């Protein structure tokens, strides 16, 4: 059993810098939870408080029901993997992995057994006598993970462990860590600023901004049911498009009219019952890039036209950039379509898949 629970946890640094504000979070036994958000949102500070490397300013932190606020890091039964790996350069792979156990006065036989077991899990057996400088980035990362595994801790904490790796290796290590989670059946709290990493690895994701938790949910629910504009814009790549405008009734139809009056969408009221209360009020609509349907002008359908400014070929799909209602919009289409910058395109919107947000507070009104 290894549950982690944060109750109203806050962290204020010197000079009144508030890094984390009233975070409430329950991480279940064996869960893989990812803390994600932009730089400075407080995710590392939250992780470091769980590790005991930062004091909790107010609130309570529990591991397995036991209050941890005043327990030193080494007595918390957690292991942390850092972004810079923090390997000892003068020690071999074996020694790096064994070091923590030696400090804790484990017997040599037990150390041997645990290190060899971790090396087998992580494919490090051939590298045991090498020093870190003779390893690739991915291999060093594996040693850092191995050092955590040998401890058999209650909870693993990962702080941006893949950000020093190149893109290809990052994807490979991502799947390795996911597999490792299944193999070890461990509770993992993982910090990243990369939403793709969060979406692909986490059982649940905690989205933070400016020290505050905005939503805690499964990847699919975050994508489909964002609670506010921040979450909607953060999850999804390319990001959701946002257009400001007004909701109104015309002949019993619900209409969205953009601020510059050049985009008018007919909306099926039954699909968005909460919109009624926003009659004649300013709101923001959100449209995912895949829910804007472009076609070439020649015989194409669509209610709006735009000049295609940039086309990004991604291999299996294209990202199309253009301006509509005074804002930059991106649409994604399959590679079968042929588009080029400078084309005039027609557009239609999948109005069944729109998101609506309060203009002032940003909360979802879907
Ligand atoms: P990043 O992705 O850039 O690492 P983060 O989301 O992990 O960012 P934190 O490192 O938790 O963010 O920092 C949260 C806020 O607390 C930031 O505004 C940061 O400047 C501030 N902060 C962090 N550590 C300290 C410190 N030791 N003293 C003062 N302020 C700090």
Short mmCIF file of C-alpha atoms and ligand atoms in Angstrom, two decimals:
data_model
loop_
_atom_site.label_atom_id
_atom_site.label_comp_id
_atom_site.label_asym_id
_atom_site.label_seq_id
_atom_site.Cartn_x
_atom_site.Cartn_y
_atom_site.Cartn_z
CA UNK A 1 0.00 0.00 0.00
CA UNK A 2 1.29 3.44 -0.85
CA UNK A 3 -1.20 6.25 -0.98
CA UNK A 4 -0.15 9.88 -1.04
CA UNK A 5 -2.53 12.53 0.19
CA UNK A 6 -2.17 16.31 0.18
CA UNK A 7 -4.64 18.31 2.23
CA UNK A 8 -4.68 22.08 1.61
CA UNK A 9 -0.95 22.04 1.01
CA UNK A 10 0.70 25.42 0.35
CA UNK A 11 4.27 26.55 -0.07
CA UNK A 12 5.48 30.10 0.36
CA UNK A 13 9.16 30.82 -0.23
CA UNK A 14 11.12 33.76 1.18
CA UNK A 15 9.95 37.24 0.18
CA UNK A 16 6.38 35.94 0.07
CA UNK A 17 6.72 33.97 -3.19
CA UNK A 18 3.71 31.66 -3.23
CA UNK A 19 4.71 28.58 -5.26
CA UNK A 20 1.82 26.25 -4.35
CA UNK A 21 -1.64 27.24 -3.15
CA UNK A 22 -4.06 24.97 -1.27
CA UNK A 23 -3.43 21.80 -3.20
CA UNK A 24 -5.74 18.87 -2.41
CA UNK A 25 -4.83 15.61 -4.03
CA UNK A 26 -5.32 11.91 -3.32
CA UNK A 27 -2.98 9.57 -5.14
CA UNK A 28 -4.10 5.96 -4.92
CA UNK A 29 -1.93 2.92 -4.33
CA UNK A 30 -0.23 1.80 -7.60
CA UNK A 31 -1.43 4.86 -9.46
CA UNK A 32 0.72 6.71 -12.00
CA UNK A 33 -0.08 10.38 -11.49
CA UNK A 34 1.50 13.10 -13.61
CA UNK A 35 1.82 16.70 -12.45
CA UNK A 36 1.91 18.93 -15.51
CA UNK A 37 1.82 22.63 -16.23
CA UNK A 38 3.87 25.50 -17.63
CA UNK A 39 7.22 26.56 -16.21
CA UNK A 40 6.91 27.98 -12.70
CA UNK A 41 3.44 26.49 -12.04
CA UNK A 42 4.63 24.79 -8.84
CA UNK A 43 4.82 21.16 -9.97
CA UNK A 44 8.44 20.57 -8.88
CA UNK A 45 7.80 22.27 -5.56
CA UNK A 46 4.81 19.97 -5.00
CA UNK A 47 6.94 16.92 -5.78
CA UNK A 48 9.77 18.15 -3.57
CA UNK A 49 7.34 18.60 -0.69
CA UNK A 50 6.23 14.98 -1.11
CA UNK A 51 9.93 13.99 -1.08
CA UNK A 52 10.57 16.10 2.00
CA UNK A 53 13.13 18.26 0.17
CA UNK A 54 10.94 21.33 0.76
CA UNK A 55 9.03 22.04 3.93
CA UNK A 56 5.25 22.33 3.69
CA UNK A 57 4.31 25.90 4.72
CA UNK A 58 0.73 24.96 5.58
CA UNK A 59 -1.53 21.95 5.14
CA UNK A 60 -0.89 18.26 5.66
CA UNK A 61 0.94 15.65 3.66
CA UNK A 62 0.27 11.95 4.28
CA UNK A 63 1.90 8.79 2.94
CA UNK A 64 -0.15 5.71 3.76
CA UNK A 65 -2.19 7.67 6.25
CA UNK A 66 0.87 8.78 8.20
CA UNK A 67 1.54 12.51 8.57
CA UNK A 68 4.83 13.30 6.81
CA UNK A 69 5.21 17.05 7.45
CA UNK A 70 7.93 16.56 10.03
CA UNK A 71 9.51 13.32 8.75
CA UNK A 72 12.95 13.61 7.13
CA UNK A 73 13.31 12.58 3.45
CA UNK A 74 15.29 9.46 4.26
CA UNK A 75 12.56 8.20 6.55
CA UNK A 76 9.74 8.68 4.03
CA UNK A 77 10.39 5.49 2.03
CA UNK A 78 10.34 7.29 -1.29
CA UNK A 79 12.87 7.33 -4.13
CA UNK A 80 13.34 10.23 -6.49
CA UNK A 81 14.71 10.34 -10.04
CA UNK A 82 15.97 13.77 -11.09
CA UNK A 83 16.24 15.49 -14.44
CA UNK A 84 20.05 15.61 -14.30
CA UNK A 85 20.28 11.94 -13.13
CA UNK A 86 22.64 12.98 -10.28
CA UNK A 87 24.92 9.95 -10.80
CA UNK A 88 28.29 9.79 -9.04
CA UNK A 89 30.89 10.19 -11.83
CA UNK A 90 33.65 8.21 -10.09
CA UNK A 91 31.44 5.16 -9.42
CA UNK A 92 30.54 2.36 -11.84
CA UNK A 93 26.96 1.61 -12.80
CA UNK A 94 26.90 -1.16 -10.19
CA UNK A 95 28.30 1.11 -7.48
CA UNK A 96 25.89 3.92 -8.34
CA UNK A 97 22.96 1.57 -7.92
CA UNK A 98 24.37 -0.07 -4.80
CA UNK A 99 25.37 3.14 -3.04
CA UNK A 100 22.05 3.96 -1.36
CA UNK A 101 21.73 0.41 -0.04
CA UNK A 102 25.30 0.45 1.31
CA UNK A 103 24.54 3.67 3.17
CA UNK A 104 21.55 1.96 4.70
CA UNK A 105 23.82 -0.90 5.77
CA UNK A 106 22.23 -3.64 3.68
CA UNK A 107 24.16 -6.93 3.56
CA UNK A 108 26.32 -7.51 0.48
CA UNK A 109 24.25 -10.50 -0.68
CA UNK A 110 21.05 -8.52 -0.53
CA UNK A 111 22.64 -5.56 -2.34
CA UNK A 112 23.90 -7.89 -5.07
CA UNK A 113 20.51 -9.46 -5.48
CA UNK A 114 18.64 -6.17 -5.68
CA UNK A 115 21.11 -4.50 -8.04
CA UNK A 116 21.14 -7.50 -10.38
CA UNK A 117 17.36 -7.67 -10.36
CA UNK A 118 17.10 -3.96 -11.28
CA UNK A 119 19.81 -4.35 -13.94
CA UNK A 120 17.83 -7.18 -15.53
CA UNK A 121 14.62 -5.14 -15.55
CA UNK A 122 16.39 -2.16 -17.12
CA UNK A 123 18.73 -4.01 -19.51
CA UNK A 124 21.83 -2.72 -17.78
CA UNK A 125 23.60 -6.05 -17.23
CA UNK A 126 26.27 -5.43 -19.86
CA UNK A 127 27.11 -2.00 -18.49
CA UNK A 128 27.69 -2.70 -14.81
CA UNK A 129 31.42 -1.85 -14.87
CA UNK A 130 31.14 1.37 -16.84
CA UNK A 131 31.31 4.84 -15.34
CA UNK A 132 28.58 7.39 -16.20
CA UNK A 133 30.74 9.31 -18.68
CA UNK A 134 30.98 6.16 -20.83
CA UNK A 135 27.17 5.89 -21.06
CA UNK A 136 24.66 7.46 -23.43
CA UNK A 137 21.98 9.80 -22.07
CA UNK A 138 19.36 7.06 -22.15
CA UNK A 139 21.64 4.60 -20.37
CA UNK A 140 22.42 7.15 -17.64
CA UNK A 141 18.71 7.71 -17.22
CA UNK A 142 18.22 3.98 -16.79
CA UNK A 143 20.90 3.85 -14.11
CA UNK A 144 19.17 6.70 -12.27
CA UNK A 145 15.92 4.72 -12.43
CA UNK A 146 17.77 1.57 -11.33
CA UNK A 147 19.10 3.38 -8.30
CA UNK A 148 15.52 4.19 -7.34
CA UNK A 149 14.24 0.64 -8.01
CA UNK A 150 16.79 -1.11 -5.78
CA UNK A 151 15.41 0.78 -2.81
CA UNK A 152 11.96 -0.83 -3.31
CA UNK A 153 10.35 2.34 -2.04
CA UNK A 154 6.68 2.90 -1.33
CA UNK A 155 6.54 5.76 -3.82
CA UNK A 156 8.63 6.74 -6.85
CA UNK A 157 8.98 10.43 -7.61
CA UNK A 158 10.20 11.52 -11.07
CA UNK A 159 11.14 15.15 -11.74
CA UNK A 160 11.27 15.76 -15.52
CA UNK A 161 13.45 12.66 -15.97
CA UNK A 162 13.39 12.72 -19.77
CA UNK A 163 13.97 16.36 -20.57
CA UNK A 164 17.71 15.96 -21.23
CA UNK A 165 17.14 13.28 -23.86
CA UNK A 166 16.65 13.78 -27.58
CA UNK A 167 13.15 13.46 -29.00
CA UNK A 168 13.44 9.85 -30.18
CA UNK A 169 14.97 8.59 -26.96
CA UNK A 170 12.36 10.47 -24.97
CA UNK A 171 9.59 8.56 -26.69
CA UNK A 172 11.43 5.27 -26.10
CA UNK A 173 12.06 5.97 -22.41
CA UNK A 174 8.46 7.09 -22.04
CA UNK A 175 7.22 3.64 -22.97
CA UNK A 176 9.92 2.00 -20.84
CA UNK A 177 8.81 3.92 -17.76
CA UNK A 178 5.18 3.02 -18.48
CA UNK A 179 6.13 -0.66 -18.74
CA UNK A 180 8.19 -0.36 -15.59
CA UNK A 181 5.17 0.98 -13.75
CA UNK A 182 3.20 -2.13 -14.68
CA UNK A 183 6.09 -4.43 -13.79
CA UNK A 184 6.78 -2.87 -10.41
CA UNK A 185 3.15 -2.25 -9.52
CA UNK A 186 4.35 0.92 -7.86
CA UNK A 187 2.87 4.29 -6.99
CA UNK A 188 4.50 6.91 -9.20
CA UNK A 189 4.27 10.69 -9.10
CA UNK A 190 5.83 12.16 -12.22
CA UNK A 191 6.48 15.81 -13.05
CA UNK A 192 6.72 17.11 -16.61
CA UNK A 193 5.94 20.25 -18.58
CA UNK A 194 5.27 18.14 -21.65
CA UNK A 195 1.57 17.47 -22.17
CA UNK A 196 2.24 14.57 -24.55
CA UNK A 197 4.29 12.85 -21.87
CA UNK A 198 1.51 13.50 -19.37
CA UNK A 199 -1.24 12.22 -21.68
CA UNK A 200 0.60 9.06 -22.66
CA UNK A 201 1.92 8.01 -19.26
CA UNK A 202 -0.49 9.06 -16.53
CA UNK A 203 -3.45 7.11 -15.17
CA UNK A 204 -4.50 10.53 -13.96
CA UNK A 205 -3.11 13.97 -14.68
CA UNK A 206 -2.96 16.97 -12.36
CA UNK A 207 -2.94 20.22 -14.31
CA UNK A 208 -1.38 23.13 -12.46
CA UNK A 209 -0.98 26.81 -13.23
CA UNK A 210 0.38 29.54 -10.98
CA UNK A 211 0.51 27.25 -7.96
CA UNK A 212 -3.11 26.15 -8.28
CA UNK A 213 -4.52 22.78 -9.37
CA UNK A 214 -6.97 23.37 -12.23
CA UNK A 215 -8.13 19.81 -12.87
CA UNK A 216 -7.33 16.25 -11.85
CA UNK A 217 -8.61 13.71 -14.33
CA UNK A 218 -7.89 10.86 -16.72
CA UNK A 219 -6.18 11.88 -19.98
CA UNK A 220 -9.32 11.28 -22.02
CA UNK A 221 -11.57 13.28 -19.70
CA UNK A 222 -9.12 16.17 -19.63
CA UNK A 223 -9.21 16.25 -23.41
CA UNK A 224 -12.97 15.89 -23.75
CA UNK A 225 -14.20 17.71 -20.67
CA UNK A 226 -11.78 20.47 -19.70
CA UNK A 227 -13.09 22.41 -16.72
CA UNK A 228 -11.74 25.73 -17.95
CA UNK A 229 -10.01 27.54 -20.78
CA UNK A 230 -6.55 27.02 -19.32
CA UNK A 231 -6.90 23.23 -19.30
CA UNK A 232 -8.55 23.25 -22.73
CA UNK A 233 -5.65 25.23 -24.19
CA UNK A 234 -2.96 23.24 -22.43
CA UNK A 235 -4.09 19.76 -23.42
CA UNK A 236 -4.05 18.95 -27.13
CA UNK A 237 -1.48 19.60 -29.81
CA UNK A 238 -1.86 21.83 -31.73
CA UNK A 239 -3.78 23.74 -29.07
CA UNK A 240 -7.49 24.42 -29.11
CA UNK A 241 -8.48 27.58 -31.04
CA UNK A 242 -10.26 30.33 -29.10
CA UNK A 243 -12.53 32.98 -30.59
CA UNK A 244 -14.34 35.71 -28.62
CA UNK A 245 -17.91 36.59 -29.35
CA UNK A 246 -21.49 36.83 -28.15
CA UNK A 247 -24.30 34.33 -27.71
CA UNK A 248 -27.75 35.42 -28.81
CA UNK A 249 -31.15 34.13 -29.90
CA UNK A 250 -32.48 34.79 -33.35
CA UNK A 251 -35.79 33.25 -34.39
CA UNK A 252 -35.44 30.73 -31.56
CA UNK A 253 -32.02 29.74 -32.85
CA UNK A 254 -28.92 30.04 -30.76
CA UNK A 255 -26.18 31.96 -32.54
CA UNK A 256 -22.57 32.63 -31.80
CA UNK A 257 -21.32 35.85 -33.38
CA UNK A 258 -17.61 36.56 -33.24
CA UNK A 259 -16.41 39.91 -31.91
CA UNK A 260 -15.52 41.03 -35.44
CA UNK A 261 -18.92 39.89 -36.76
CA UNK A 262 -17.44 37.77 -39.52
CA UNK A 263 -18.15 34.38 -38.00
CA UNK A 264 -21.70 33.33 -37.18
CA UNK A 265 -22.31 29.78 -35.99
CA UNK A 266 -25.74 28.18 -35.60
CA UNK A 267 -25.71 26.15 -32.45
CA UNK A 268 -27.97 23.28 -31.50
CA UNK A 269 -29.21 24.43 -28.13
CA UNK A 270 -30.06 20.92 -26.95
CA UNK A 271 -26.36 20.01 -27.10
CA UNK A 272 -25.30 22.92 -24.92
CA UNK A 273 -28.11 23.54 -22.41
CA UNK A 274 -25.99 25.76 -20.16
CA UNK A 275 -25.53 28.35 -22.91
CA UNK A 276 -29.04 29.69 -22.43
CA UNK A 277 -28.03 31.72 -19.43
CA UNK A 278 -25.38 33.47 -21.51
CA UNK A 279 -27.87 35.10 -23.88
CA UNK A 280 -26.39 38.43 -25.08
CA UNK A 281 -23.28 37.88 -23.04
CA UNK A 282 -19.71 37.75 -24.19
CA UNK A 283 -18.16 34.32 -24.24
CA UNK A 284 -15.23 32.50 -25.80
CA UNK A 285 -15.68 29.49 -28.03
CA UNK A 286 -13.04 26.79 -28.30
CA UNK A 287 -12.60 24.60 -31.36
CA UNK A 288 -10.08 21.77 -31.61
CA UNK A 289 -7.98 21.86 -34.82
CA UNK A 290 -9.59 18.60 -35.99
CA UNK A 291 -13.09 20.11 -35.75
CA UNK A 292 -12.47 22.78 -38.35
CA UNK A 293 -13.04 21.30 -41.78
CA UNK A 294 -11.22 23.08 -44.59
CA UNK A 295 -11.59 22.43 -48.30
CA UNK A 296 -10.09 24.01 -51.39
CA UNK A 297 -12.15 26.70 -53.02
CA UNK A 298 -12.78 24.79 -56.21
CA UNK A 299 -16.06 23.14 -55.48
CA UNK A 300 -15.32 22.94 -51.78
CA UNK A 301 -18.02 23.40 -49.19
CA UNK A 302 -17.93 25.62 -46.11
CA UNK A 303 -19.43 28.83 -44.81
CA UNK A 304 -16.24 30.82 -44.38
CA UNK A 305 -13.24 31.52 -46.47
CA UNK A 306 -9.68 32.32 -45.46
CA UNK A 307 -6.24 32.72 -46.96
CA UNK A 308 -3.95 29.92 -45.99
CA UNK A 309 -0.85 31.47 -44.43
CA UNK A 310 1.27 28.49 -43.41
CA UNK A 311 1.07 24.76 -44.10
CA UNK A 312 3.03 22.42 -41.83
CA UNK A 313 3.33 18.91 -43.27
CA UNK A 314 3.62 16.45 -40.37
CA UNK A 315 3.85 13.26 -42.41
CA UNK A 316 0.51 11.66 -41.64
CA UNK A 317 -1.35 14.97 -41.43
CA UNK A 318 -1.12 18.67 -42.22
CA UNK A 319 -1.49 21.65 -39.90
CA UNK A 320 -3.05 24.62 -41.66
CA UNK A 321 -2.68 28.13 -40.26
CA UNK A 322 -4.88 31.08 -41.25
CA UNK A 323 -6.54 34.13 -39.74
CA UNK A 324 -10.24 34.21 -38.96
CA UNK A 325 -12.07 36.80 -36.87
CA UNK A 326 -8.75 38.53 -36.28
CA UNK A 327 -7.15 35.55 -34.56
CA UNK A 328 -4.68 32.91 -35.69
CA UNK A 329 -6.44 29.59 -36.24
CA UNK A 330 -4.99 26.16 -36.82
CA UNK A 331 -6.77 23.23 -38.43
CA UNK A 332 -5.48 19.69 -38.86
CA UNK A 333 -6.32 17.57 -41.87
CA UNK A 334 -5.25 14.21 -43.14
CA UNK A 335 -2.26 13.95 -45.50
CA UNK A 336 -4.54 13.05 -48.43
CA UNK A 337 -5.55 16.70 -48.74
CA UNK A 338 -3.44 18.96 -50.90
CA UNK A 339 -3.01 22.49 -49.59
CA UNK A 340 -0.37 25.16 -50.11
CA UNK A 341 0.33 28.49 -48.46
CA UNK A 342 -1.50 31.24 -50.36
CA UNK A 343 -4.50 29.00 -51.22
CA UNK A 344 -7.96 30.36 -50.63
CA UNK A 345 -9.80 27.82 -48.53
CA UNK A 346 -13.38 27.26 -47.45
CA UNK A 347 -14.12 26.30 -43.90
CA UNK A 348 -16.87 24.75 -41.89
CA UNK A 349 -17.03 24.03 -38.18
CA UNK A 350 -18.15 20.86 -36.47
CA UNK A 351 -20.66 22.63 -34.24
CA UNK A 352 -21.36 19.43 -32.26
CA UNK A 353 -17.85 19.59 -30.87
CA UNK A 354 -17.59 23.18 -29.68
CA UNK A 355 -16.40 24.25 -26.24
CA UNK A 356 -17.68 27.38 -24.52
CA UNK A 357 -15.97 29.38 -21.80
CA UNK A 358 -16.97 32.28 -19.58
CA UNK A 359 -15.06 35.32 -20.85
CA UNK A 360 -14.28 36.70 -17.38
CA UNK A 361 -13.53 33.59 -15.33
CA UNK A 362 -12.59 31.14 -18.08
CA UNK A 363 -14.66 28.28 -16.66
CA UNK A 364 -16.34 25.85 -19.04
CA UNK A 365 -20.03 26.40 -19.79
CA UNK A 366 -20.53 23.20 -21.77
P1 LIG B 1 9.73 24.34 -14.05
O1 LIG B 1 9.00 23.50 -15.05
O2 LIG B 1 10.31 25.58 -14.69
O3 LIG B 1 10.73 23.57 -13.24
P2 LIG B 1 7.78 24.26 -11.90
O4 LIG B 1 6.37 24.19 -12.31
O5 LIG B 1 8.42 23.00 -11.46
O6 LIG B 1 8.64 24.95 -13.04
P3 LIG B 1 8.57 25.31 -9.37
O7 LIG B 1 10.02 25.01 -9.54
O8 LIG B 1 7.79 24.47 -8.45
O9 LIG B 1 7.85 25.35 -10.77
O10 LIG B 1 8.45 26.84 -8.92
C1 LIG B 1 7.21 27.44 -8.59
C2 LIG B 1 7.46 28.91 -8.23
O11 LIG B 1 8.24 28.97 -7.03
C3 LIG B 1 8.23 29.69 -9.28
O12 LIG B 1 7.70 30.98 -9.34
C4 LIG B 1 9.65 29.69 -8.75
O13 LIG B 1 10.34 30.83 -9.18
C5 LIG B 1 9.42 29.71 -7.25
N1 LIG B 1 10.50 29.05 -6.51
C6 LIG B 1 10.90 27.76 -6.63
N2 LIG B 1 11.90 27.47 -5.78
C7 LIG B 1 12.13 28.61 -5.08
C8 LIG B 1 13.05 28.97 -4.02
N3 LIG B 1 13.88 28.08 -3.52
N4 LIG B 1 12.99 30.24 -3.56
C9 LIG B 1 12.11 31.13 -4.06
N5 LIG B 1 11.24 30.86 -5.05
C10 LIG B 1 11.23 29.62 -5.54
#
